[in-house]
Amino acid sequence: MTNAPMAISRSLRALDWLNFFLANVQTGFGPFIASYLTANKWTQGEIGVALSVGTATAMLSQVPAGALIDALRNKKAAGAAAIIAIAACALLLAASPTLLPVLAAELFHGFASCMLTPAIAAISFALVGHRALGDRLGRNARFASIGSAFAAAAMGAFGEYSSARAVFWLTAALTVPAIIALSMIEDTGRAAITAARERAAAPPPLAQPQHRESIASLLRDRRVLVFAACIALFHLSNAAMLNLAAGEVTAHMSDNVQLVIAACIIVPQMVVAALSPWVGRSAERWGRRPLLIAGFAALPIRALLFAGISSPYLLAPVQLFDGISAAVFGVMLPLIAADVAGGKGHYNLCIGLFGLTAGIGATLSTLAAGFVADRFGNTVSFIGLAAAGALAVLLVWVALPETREAFDDEAAEPAHKPSTT
């Protein structure tokens, strides 16, 4: 029994590496796809349609995926299956950049990806509880950002000095260490319960809520509805921005294309790695709204800068603003979900609902931005994305209630922590 705290400590270190390698894997499905398809004579409109297939699939899968994660005890198995599916999608893209393989890869990638966010959030919540969740989410984001930067550098080098296709072979290979890291996470349910009994402290961290509220009550919560709308506007502004810039770079540069795209990914990830733990801690001190306003405000600034610059080498410095918004959003989504639904037995379902609205915004973003760019030019498309970002800031400012008090007003111990992994 004395080994239980050590088991949790080992699991937390394994969770660090899981976030690192999952970010490696997911980086291959970012702007490298836009560059890869542009190099294979796809138009921006066609690329927008292909990317929208993936985001639409994820959008439709988010809510059932969240409910499934709430119901399943074995989150690790769900995560492993999703990682294997993503590896298959990378291999499919590498095999053929033609219509049907690309659409199939986007379809299955969208479905698999929607399982990963709630699974990782559930594992994190299970290991640390609500009180320490902000710090843990910040740490998750730090390791994910370092992983994304590492992967972007490696994939940029592979794409530049080998071929754009090599990016997806590397993506598939990186799923292997991700699965190894996942396997090293202990059964957090048994470990945490044992540790809690040894300390003779509060109820076991992974106990189920005594009363699970209805899904309808969750959907009536104003905080859920307003934040969901904020998420939709955030992704409407953000999702297409770097893909659009990547396509423009590929069309106007003959050398160093993959390296410029890699730099555009590495720069914000370094910002996220530096800021995320601070965001998690500050959210507990200051509340959620001030940080959300600052993070969302970076979106329209970034879009307008993209619209105004002419040199491709200035894209990477502009991506500093992406790092600010990503650091805030990456920590706040699962943290606010814990605030509003952690005690109701619907934590992962709430993450799924937020993921659904993110998918709606992202789908509309890639689809609309691609066609607007084809018809009116990239500058007009970036201005439209900036307008959506400004609306997101306004909605957070005027309509989103603070969610931190909902937890602080509770008893000393959290009302709920999710089921075991």
GROMACS .gro file of C-alpha atoms in nm:
model
  421
    1MET     CA    1   0.000   0.000   0.000
    2THR     CA    2   0.290   0.234   0.062
    3ASN     CA    3   0.369   0.220  -0.309
    4ALA     CA    4   0.045   0.395  -0.412
    5PRO     CA    5   0.184   0.752  -0.396
    6MET     CA    6   0.485   0.637  -0.597
    7ALA     CA    7   0.250   0.481  -0.853
    8ILE     CA    8   0.065   0.811  -0.889
    9SER     CA    9   0.397   0.997  -0.923
   10ARG     CA   10   0.509   0.759  -1.197
   11SER     CA   11   0.174   0.798  -1.369
   12LEU     CA   12   0.206   1.176  -1.366
   13ARG     CA   13   0.549   1.153  -1.527
   14ALA     CA   14   0.409   0.913  -1.787
   15LEU     CA   15   0.125   1.160  -1.847
   16ASP     CA   16   0.386   1.428  -1.920
   17TRP     CA   17   0.541   1.210  -2.189
   18LEU     CA   18   0.203   1.107  -2.325
   19ASN     CA   19   0.116   1.472  -2.384
   20PHE     CA   20   0.457   1.525  -2.544
   21PHE     CA   21   0.425   1.239  -2.792
   22LEU     CA   22   0.057   1.297  -2.870
   23ALA     CA   23   0.147   1.652  -2.968
   24ASN     CA   24   0.420   1.504  -3.192
   25VAL     CA   25   0.156   1.293  -3.363
   26GLN     CA   26  -0.106   1.563  -3.403
   27THR     CA   27   0.140   1.818  -3.542
   28GLY     CA   28   0.157   1.617  -3.864
   29PHE     CA   29  -0.212   1.687  -3.924
   30GLY     CA   30  -0.177   2.065  -3.901
   31PRO     CA   31  -0.060   2.308  -4.170
   32PHE     CA   32   0.168   2.042  -4.319
   33ILE     CA   33  -0.144   1.895  -4.480
   34ALA     CA   34  -0.226   2.229  -4.644
   35SER     CA   35   0.130   2.257  -4.776
   36TYR     CA   36   0.133   1.893  -4.889
   37LEU     CA   37  -0.193   1.929  -5.079
   38THR     CA   38  -0.097   2.266  -5.228
   39ALA     CA   39   0.223   2.108  -5.359
   40ASN     CA   40   0.004   1.842  -5.521
   41LYS     CA   41  -0.201   2.105  -5.710
   42TRP     CA   42  -0.503   2.128  -5.478
   43THR     CA   43  -0.676   2.470  -5.467
   44GLN     CA   44  -0.746   2.653  -5.141
   45GLY     CA   45  -1.117   2.574  -5.180
   46GLU     CA   46  -1.048   2.203  -5.227
   47ILE     CA   47  -0.816   2.203  -4.926
   48GLY     CA   48  -1.084   2.380  -4.723
   49VAL     CA   49  -1.335   2.109  -4.813
   50ALA     CA   50  -1.092   1.829  -4.721
   51LEU     CA   51  -1.002   1.987  -4.386
   52SER     CA   52  -1.368   2.052  -4.313
   53VAL     CA   53  -1.442   1.680  -4.347
   54GLY     CA   54  -1.214   1.612  -4.051
   55THR     CA   55  -1.345   1.895  -3.838
   56ALA     CA   56  -1.707   1.806  -3.918
   57THR     CA   57  -1.646   1.444  -3.821
   58ALA     CA   58  -1.490   1.553  -3.493
   59MET     CA   59  -1.779   1.791  -3.438
   60LEU     CA   60  -2.038   1.516  -3.474
   61SER     CA   61  -1.837   1.276  -3.257
   62GLN     CA   62  -1.756   1.507  -2.967
   63VAL     CA   63  -2.070   1.467  -2.757
   64PRO     CA   64  -2.104   1.087  -2.786
   65ALA     CA   65  -1.728   1.058  -2.728
   66GLY     CA   66  -1.753   1.263  -2.408
   67ALA     CA   67  -2.048   1.060  -2.284
   68LEU     CA   68  -1.861   0.740  -2.367
   69ILE     CA   69  -1.553   0.852  -2.174
   70ASP     CA   70  -1.776   0.935  -1.874
   71ALA     CA   71  -1.923   0.585  -1.890
   72LEU     CA   72  -1.601   0.389  -1.950
   73ARG     CA   73  -1.373   0.290  -1.664
   74ASN     CA   74  -1.082   0.217  -1.895
   75LYS     CA   75  -0.984   0.550  -2.050
   76LYS     CA   76  -0.644   0.409  -2.144
   77ALA     CA   77  -0.796   0.157  -2.385
   78ALA     CA   78  -0.999   0.429  -2.557
   79GLY     CA   79  -0.687   0.647  -2.588
   80ALA     CA   80  -0.481   0.361  -2.729
   81ALA     CA   81  -0.742   0.280  -2.992
   82ALA     CA   82  -0.755   0.646  -3.098
   83ILE     CA   83  -0.376   0.667  -3.130
   84ILE     CA   84  -0.363   0.355  -3.347
   85ALA     CA   85  -0.637   0.496  -3.571
   86ILE     CA   86  -0.444   0.821  -3.611
   87ALA     CA   87  -0.135   0.623  -3.717
   88ALA     CA   88  -0.343   0.454  -3.986
   89CYS     CA   89  -0.464   0.795  -4.110
   90ALA     CA   90  -0.106   0.923  -4.141
   91LEU     CA   91  -0.010   0.617  -4.343
   92LEU     CA   92  -0.310   0.672  -4.571
   93LEU     CA   93  -0.208   1.032  -4.638
   94ALA     CA   94   0.148   0.927  -4.711
   95ALA     CA   95   0.029   0.659  -4.950
   96SER     CA   96  -0.169   0.887  -5.180
   97PRO     CA   97  -0.255   1.263  -5.183
   98THR     CA   98  -0.562   1.200  -5.398
   99LEU     CA   99  -0.923   1.276  -5.315
  100LEU     CA  100  -1.057   0.955  -5.164
  101PRO     CA  101  -0.754   0.867  -4.946
  102VAL     CA  102  -0.730   1.225  -4.817
  103LEU     CA  103  -1.102   1.242  -4.735
  104ALA     CA  104  -1.088   0.900  -4.566
  105ALA     CA  105  -0.786   1.004  -4.359
  106GLU     CA  106  -0.954   1.327  -4.253
  107LEU     CA  107  -1.272   1.139  -4.166
  108PHE     CA  108  -1.106   0.882  -3.942
  109HIS     CA  109  -0.864   1.134  -3.793
  110GLY     CA  110  -1.155   1.357  -3.691
  111PHE     CA  111  -1.330   1.064  -3.523
  112ALA     CA  112  -1.017   0.941  -3.342
  113SER     CA  113  -0.903   1.284  -3.227
  114CYS     CA  114  -1.230   1.358  -3.053
  115MET     CA  115  -1.158   1.073  -2.811
  116LEU     CA  116  -0.816   1.200  -2.705
  117THR     CA  117  -0.900   1.532  -2.538
  118PRO     CA  118  -1.162   1.395  -2.294
  119ALA     CA  119  -0.954   1.084  -2.228
  120ILE     CA  120  -0.645   1.286  -2.133
  121ALA     CA  121  -0.856   1.530  -1.930
  122ALA     CA  122  -1.022   1.240  -1.746
  123ILE     CA  123  -0.685   1.080  -1.666
  124SER     CA  124  -0.553   1.415  -1.541
  125PHE     CA  125  -0.861   1.483  -1.330
  126ALA     CA  126  -0.842   1.132  -1.185
  127LEU     CA  127  -0.479   1.171  -1.084
  128VAL     CA  128  -0.488   1.518  -0.923
  129GLY     CA  129  -0.849   1.621  -0.851
  130HIS     CA  130  -1.020   1.956  -0.901
  131ARG     CA  131  -0.809   2.168  -0.665
  132ALA     CA  132  -0.487   2.090  -0.851
  133LEU     CA  133  -0.640   2.064  -1.198
  134GLY     CA  134  -0.536   2.411  -1.315
  135ASP     CA  135  -0.169   2.339  -1.246
  136ARG     CA  136  -0.195   1.993  -1.404
  137LEU     CA  137  -0.361   2.126  -1.719
  138GLY     CA  138  -0.091   2.389  -1.747
  139ARG     CA  139   0.172   2.116  -1.721
  140ASN     CA  140  -0.011   1.908  -1.983
  141ALA     CA  141  -0.012   2.206  -2.216
  142ARG     CA  142   0.359   2.273  -2.154
  143PHE     CA  143   0.464   1.919  -2.251
  144ALA     CA  144   0.224   1.918  -2.545
  145SER     CA  145   0.369   2.244  -2.671
  146ILE     CA  146   0.727   2.124  -2.636
  147GLY     CA  147   0.624   1.811  -2.824
  148SER     CA  148   0.461   2.014  -3.100
  149ALA     CA  149   0.770   2.231  -3.138
  150PHE     CA  150   0.998   1.927  -3.150
  151ALA     CA  151   0.775   1.758  -3.405
  152ALA     CA  152   0.741   2.071  -3.617
  153ALA     CA  153   1.119   2.105  -3.636
  154ALA     CA  154   1.165   1.739  -3.726
  155MET     CA  155   0.879   1.740  -3.977
  156GLY     CA  156   0.995   2.065  -4.130
  157ALA     CA  157   1.342   1.917  -4.182
  158PHE     CA  158   1.196   1.593  -4.321
  159GLY     CA  159   0.968   1.788  -4.555
  160GLU     CA  160   1.243   2.021  -4.674
  161TYR     CA  161   1.526   1.774  -4.721
  162SER     CA  162   1.331   1.460  -4.805
  163SER     CA  163   0.974   1.522  -4.923
  164ALA     CA  164   0.642   1.653  -4.794
  165ARG     CA  165   0.521   1.293  -4.795
  166ALA     CA  166   0.791   1.201  -4.538
  167VAL     CA  167   0.610   1.414  -4.277
  168PHE     CA  168   0.330   1.158  -4.260
  169TRP     CA  169   0.563   0.857  -4.239
  170LEU     CA  170   0.723   1.028  -3.939
  171THR     CA  171   0.381   1.102  -3.789
  172ALA     CA  172   0.289   0.734  -3.800
  173ALA     CA  173   0.622   0.635  -3.640
  174LEU     CA  174   0.570   0.877  -3.351
  175THR     CA  175   0.254   0.697  -3.239
  176VAL     CA  176   0.471   0.415  -3.101
  177PRO     CA  177   0.626   0.610  -2.811
  178ALA     CA  178   0.286   0.767  -2.741
  179ILE     CA  179   0.135   0.423  -2.683
  180ILE     CA  180   0.433   0.323  -2.466
  181ALA     CA  181   0.383   0.632  -2.247
  182LEU     CA  182   0.011   0.558  -2.217
  183SER     CA  183   0.084   0.204  -2.106
  184MET     CA  184   0.302   0.333  -1.822
  185ILE     CA  185   0.012   0.512  -1.653
  186GLU     CA  186  -0.106   0.304  -1.359
  187ASP     CA  187  -0.464   0.214  -1.275
  188THR     CA  188  -0.525   0.554  -1.119
  189GLY     CA  189  -0.847   0.445  -0.957
  190ARG     CA  190  -0.687   0.182  -0.734
  191ALA     CA  191  -0.372   0.386  -0.674
  192ALA     CA  192  -0.556   0.702  -0.572
  193ILE     CA  193  -0.804   0.522  -0.348
  194THR     CA  194  -0.520   0.339  -0.171
  195ALA     CA  195  -0.326   0.661  -0.122
  196ALA     CA  196  -0.632   0.839   0.015
  197ARG     CA  197  -0.696   0.563   0.266
  198GLU     CA  198  -0.334   0.569   0.378
  199ARG     CA  199  -0.356   0.941   0.443
  200ALA     CA  200  -0.694   0.898   0.618
  201ALA     CA  201  -0.794   1.210   0.437
  202ALA     CA  202  -1.095   1.307   0.232
  203PRO     CA  203  -1.312   1.069   0.026
  204PRO     CA  204  -1.130   0.881  -0.249
  205PRO     CA  205  -1.046   1.118  -0.535
  206LEU     CA  206  -1.206   0.896  -0.793
  207ALA     CA  207  -1.540   0.835  -0.625
  208GLN     CA  208  -1.842   0.880  -0.841
  209PRO     CA  209  -2.084   1.164  -0.757
  210GLN     CA  210  -2.361   1.064  -0.522
  211HIS     CA  211  -2.615   1.232  -0.749
  212ARG     CA  212  -2.565   1.262  -1.123
  213GLU     CA  213  -2.764   1.555  -1.255
  214SER     CA  214  -2.949   1.534  -1.583
  215ILE     CA  215  -2.794   1.642  -1.910
  216ALA     CA  216  -3.079   1.892  -1.948
  217SER     CA  217  -2.965   2.075  -1.635
  218LEU     CA  218  -2.618   2.105  -1.784
  219LEU     CA  219  -2.760   2.248  -2.106
  220ARG     CA  220  -2.961   2.506  -1.910
  221ASP     CA  221  -2.651   2.640  -1.737
  222ARG     CA  222  -2.584   2.989  -1.872
  223ARG     CA  223  -2.209   2.949  -1.822
  224VAL     CA  224  -2.206   2.642  -2.046
  225LEU     CA  225  -2.407   2.807  -2.321
  226VAL     CA  226  -2.214   3.134  -2.328
  227PHE     CA  227  -1.873   2.968  -2.314
  228ALA     CA  228  -1.978   2.730  -2.591
  229ALA     CA  229  -2.063   3.030  -2.810
  230CYS     CA  230  -1.727   3.188  -2.724
  231ILE     CA  231  -1.552   2.866  -2.828
  232ALA     CA  232  -1.735   2.859  -3.161
  233LEU     CA  233  -1.628   3.215  -3.240
  234PHE     CA  234  -1.272   3.144  -3.125
  235HIS     CA  235  -1.237   2.855  -3.370
  236LEU     CA  236  -1.422   3.040  -3.646
  237SER     CA  237  -1.143   3.296  -3.624
  238ASN     CA  238  -0.851   3.065  -3.548
  239ALA     CA  239  -0.889   2.734  -3.733
  240ALA     CA  240  -0.819   2.849  -4.089
  241MET     CA  241  -0.563   3.115  -4.011
  242LEU     CA  242  -0.237   2.922  -4.023
  243ASN     CA  243  -0.359   2.683  -4.293
  244LEU     CA  244  -0.437   2.984  -4.513
  245ALA     CA  245  -0.096   3.135  -4.443
  246ALA     CA  246   0.075   2.801  -4.513
  247GLY     CA  247  -0.097   2.772  -4.848
  248GLU     CA  248   0.008   3.125  -4.940
  249VAL     CA  249   0.371   3.057  -4.844
  250THR     CA  250   0.376   2.739  -5.053
  251ALA     CA  251   0.232   2.921  -5.355
  252HIS     CA  252   0.484   3.210  -5.342
  253MET     CA  253   0.808   3.050  -5.222
  254SER     CA  254   1.030   2.808  -5.404
  255ASP     CA  255   1.279   2.736  -5.123
  256ASN     CA  256   1.255   2.682  -4.748
  257VAL     CA  257   0.877   2.636  -4.755
  258GLN     CA  258   0.865   2.351  -4.504
  259LEU     CA  259   1.111   2.528  -4.273
  260VAL     CA  260   0.899   2.844  -4.267
  261ILE     CA  261   0.589   2.639  -4.187
  262ALA     CA  262   0.778   2.456  -3.913
  263ALA     CA  263   0.886   2.790  -3.764
  264CYS     CA  264   0.523   2.904  -3.767
  265ILE     CA  265   0.438   2.603  -3.551
  266ILE     CA  266   0.745   2.613  -3.325
  267VAL     CA  267   0.715   2.979  -3.223
  268PRO     CA  268   0.365   2.959  -3.069
  269GLN     CA  269   0.441   2.625  -2.908
  270MET     CA  270   0.736   2.778  -2.726
  271VAL     CA  271   0.506   3.054  -2.602
  272VAL     CA  272   0.251   2.796  -2.488
  273ALA     CA  273   0.521   2.595  -2.309
  274ALA     CA  274   0.635   2.906  -2.124
  275LEU     CA  275   0.292   3.048  -2.040
  276SER     CA  276   0.065   2.750  -1.974
  277PRO     CA  277   0.170   2.669  -1.615
  278TRP     CA  278   0.140   3.039  -1.529
  279VAL     CA  279  -0.206   3.047  -1.689
  280GLY     CA  280  -0.315   2.749  -1.478
  281ARG     CA  281  -0.193   2.909  -1.155
  282SER     CA  282  -0.329   3.255  -1.241
  283ALA     CA  283  -0.671   3.112  -1.321
  284GLU     CA  284  -0.695   3.000  -0.959
  285ARG     CA  285  -0.588   3.342  -0.826
  286TRP     CA  286  -0.763   3.583  -1.062
  287GLY     CA  287  -1.047   3.379  -1.208
  288ARG     CA  288  -1.109   3.264  -1.562
  289ARG     CA  289  -1.251   3.573  -1.736
  290PRO     CA  290  -0.948   3.809  -1.729
  291LEU     CA  291  -0.726   3.546  -1.884
  292LEU     CA  292  -0.988   3.452  -2.144
  293ILE     CA  293  -1.023   3.815  -2.252
  294ALA     CA  294  -0.646   3.852  -2.293
  295GLY     CA  295  -0.612   3.523  -2.480
  296PHE     CA  296  -0.903   3.585  -2.713
  297ALA     CA  297  -0.785   3.942  -2.789
  298ALA     CA  298  -0.471   3.799  -2.949
  299LEU     CA  299  -0.683   3.645  -3.229
  300PRO     CA  300  -0.795   3.956  -3.421
  301ILE     CA  301  -0.450   4.113  -3.378
  302ARG     CA  302  -0.288   3.807  -3.534
  303ALA     CA  303  -0.535   3.795  -3.825
  304LEU     CA  304  -0.484   4.163  -3.910
  305LEU     CA  305  -0.108   4.122  -3.900
  306PHE     CA  306  -0.134   3.825  -4.138
  307ALA     CA  307  -0.344   4.041  -4.370
  308GLY     CA  308  -0.091   4.325  -4.369
  309ILE     CA  309   0.248   4.156  -4.400
  310SER     CA  310   0.412   4.078  -4.732
  311SER     CA  311   0.724   3.878  -4.639
  312PRO     CA  312   0.674   3.507  -4.561
  313TYR     CA  313   0.956   3.532  -4.307
  314LEU     CA  314   0.742   3.762  -4.091
  315LEU     CA  315   0.478   3.492  -4.042
  316ALA     CA  316   0.670   3.324  -3.759
  317PRO     CA  317   0.693   3.640  -3.540
  318VAL     CA  318   0.320   3.697  -3.586
  319GLN     CA  319   0.265   3.348  -3.452
  320LEU     CA  320   0.365   3.476  -3.105
  321PHE     CA  321   0.003   3.587  -3.073
  322ASP     CA  322  -0.114   3.236  -3.155
  323GLY     CA  323   0.092   3.114  -2.861
  324ILE     CA  324  -0.084   3.354  -2.624
  325SER     CA  325  -0.435   3.251  -2.732
  326ALA     CA  326  -0.344   2.881  -2.742
  327ALA     CA  327  -0.196   2.886  -2.391
  328VAL     CA  328  -0.512   3.040  -2.249
  329PHE     CA  329  -0.761   2.831  -2.444
  330GLY     CA  330  -0.582   2.500  -2.392
  331VAL     CA  331  -0.596   2.535  -2.014
  332MET     CA  332  -0.934   2.704  -1.985
  333LEU     CA  333  -1.153   2.463  -2.180
  334PRO     CA  334  -1.109   2.157  -1.953
  335LEU     CA  335  -1.079   2.379  -1.645
  336ILE     CA  336  -1.410   2.557  -1.706
  337ALA     CA  337  -1.567   2.221  -1.788
  338ALA     CA  338  -1.457   2.103  -1.443
  339ASP     CA  339  -1.602   2.419  -1.286
  340VAL     CA  340  -1.945   2.383  -1.440
  341ALA     CA  341  -1.984   2.005  -1.470
  342GLY     CA  342  -1.727   1.835  -1.248
  343GLY     CA  343  -1.974   1.796  -0.963
  344LYS     CA  344  -2.260   1.687  -1.186
  345GLY     CA  345  -2.106   1.367  -1.321
  346HIS     CA  346  -2.080   1.507  -1.675
  347TYR     CA  347  -1.723   1.637  -1.693
  348ASN     CA  348  -1.623   1.458  -2.013
  349LEU     CA  349  -1.965   1.512  -2.168
  350CYS     CA  350  -1.920   1.885  -2.107
  351ILE     CA  351  -1.580   1.871  -2.275
  352GLY     CA  352  -1.756   1.696  -2.563
  353LEU     CA  353  -2.016   1.972  -2.585
  354PHE     CA  354  -1.743   2.233  -2.594
  355GLY     CA  355  -1.564   2.025  -2.856
  356LEU     CA  356  -1.883   2.018  -3.062
  357THR     CA  357  -1.902   2.397  -3.072
  358ALA     CA  358  -1.529   2.411  -3.149
  359GLY     CA  359  -1.591   2.178  -3.441
  360ILE     CA  360  -1.874   2.394  -3.571
  361GLY     CA  361  -1.651   2.701  -3.562
  362ALA     CA  362  -1.352   2.521  -3.714
  363THR     CA  363  -1.557   2.364  -3.992
  364LEU     CA  364  -1.708   2.697  -4.092
  365SER     CA  365  -1.366   2.861  -4.064
  366THR     CA  366  -1.175   2.632  -4.299
  367LEU     CA  367  -1.463   2.607  -4.544
  368ALA     CA  368  -1.548   2.978  -4.561
  369ALA     CA  369  -1.191   3.107  -4.546
  370GLY     CA  370  -1.083   2.882  -4.834
  371PHE     CA  371  -1.361   2.992  -5.065
  372VAL     CA  372  -1.331   3.360  -4.970
  373ALA     CA  373  -0.956   3.341  -5.039
  374ASP     CA  374  -1.019   3.183  -5.381
  375ARG     CA  375  -1.275   3.447  -5.476
  376PHE     CA  376  -1.157   3.768  -5.304
  377GLY     CA  377  -0.800   3.699  -5.199
  378ASN     CA  378  -0.625   3.606  -4.878
  379THR     CA  379  -0.630   3.960  -4.737
  380VAL     CA  380  -1.010   3.973  -4.734
  381SER     CA  381  -1.023   3.627  -4.580
  382PHE     CA  382  -0.789   3.729  -4.298
  383ILE     CA  383  -0.999   4.040  -4.228
  384GLY     CA  384  -1.308   3.821  -4.195
  385LEU     CA  385  -1.124   3.595  -3.950
  386ALA     CA  386  -1.022   3.904  -3.750
  387ALA     CA  387  -1.386   4.012  -3.726
  388ALA     CA  388  -1.485   3.673  -3.585
  389GLY     CA  389  -1.207   3.700  -3.326
  390ALA     CA  390  -1.324   4.046  -3.222
  391LEU     CA  391  -1.676   3.910  -3.169
  392ALA     CA  392  -1.533   3.636  -2.947
  393VAL     CA  393  -1.359   3.895  -2.727
  394LEU     CA  394  -1.677   4.099  -2.703
  395LEU     CA  395  -1.887   3.799  -2.600
  396VAL     CA  396  -1.643   3.699  -2.324
  397TRP     CA  397  -1.640   4.059  -2.200
  398VAL     CA  398  -2.014   4.122  -2.185
  399ALA     CA  399  -2.180   3.784  -2.133
  400LEU     CA  400  -1.956   3.516  -1.979
  401PRO     CA  401  -1.995   3.478  -1.601
  402GLU     CA  402  -1.697   3.393  -1.385
  403THR     CA  403  -1.690   3.018  -1.316
  404ARG     CA  404  -1.424   2.992  -1.047
  405GLU     CA  405  -1.662   3.079  -0.760
  406ALA     CA  406  -1.877   2.778  -0.844
  407PHE     CA  407  -1.593   2.563  -0.714
  408ASP     CA  408  -1.460   2.795  -0.443
  409ASP     CA  409  -1.801   2.815  -0.276
  410GLU     CA  410  -1.816   2.441  -0.235
  411ALA     CA  411  -1.690   2.246   0.059
  412ALA     CA  412  -1.320   2.200   0.110
  413GLU     CA  413  -1.315   1.885  -0.100
  414PRO     CA  414  -1.437   1.867  -0.460
  415ALA     CA  415  -1.781   1.726  -0.509
  416HIS     CA  416  -1.676   1.496  -0.790
  417LYS     CA  417  -1.385   1.347  -0.969
  418PRO     CA  418  -1.420   1.123  -1.268
  419SER     CA  419  -1.413   0.751  -1.293
  420THR     CA  420  -1.100   0.549  -1.315
  421THR     CA  421  -0.873   0.512  -1.612
   0.00000   0.00000   0.00000
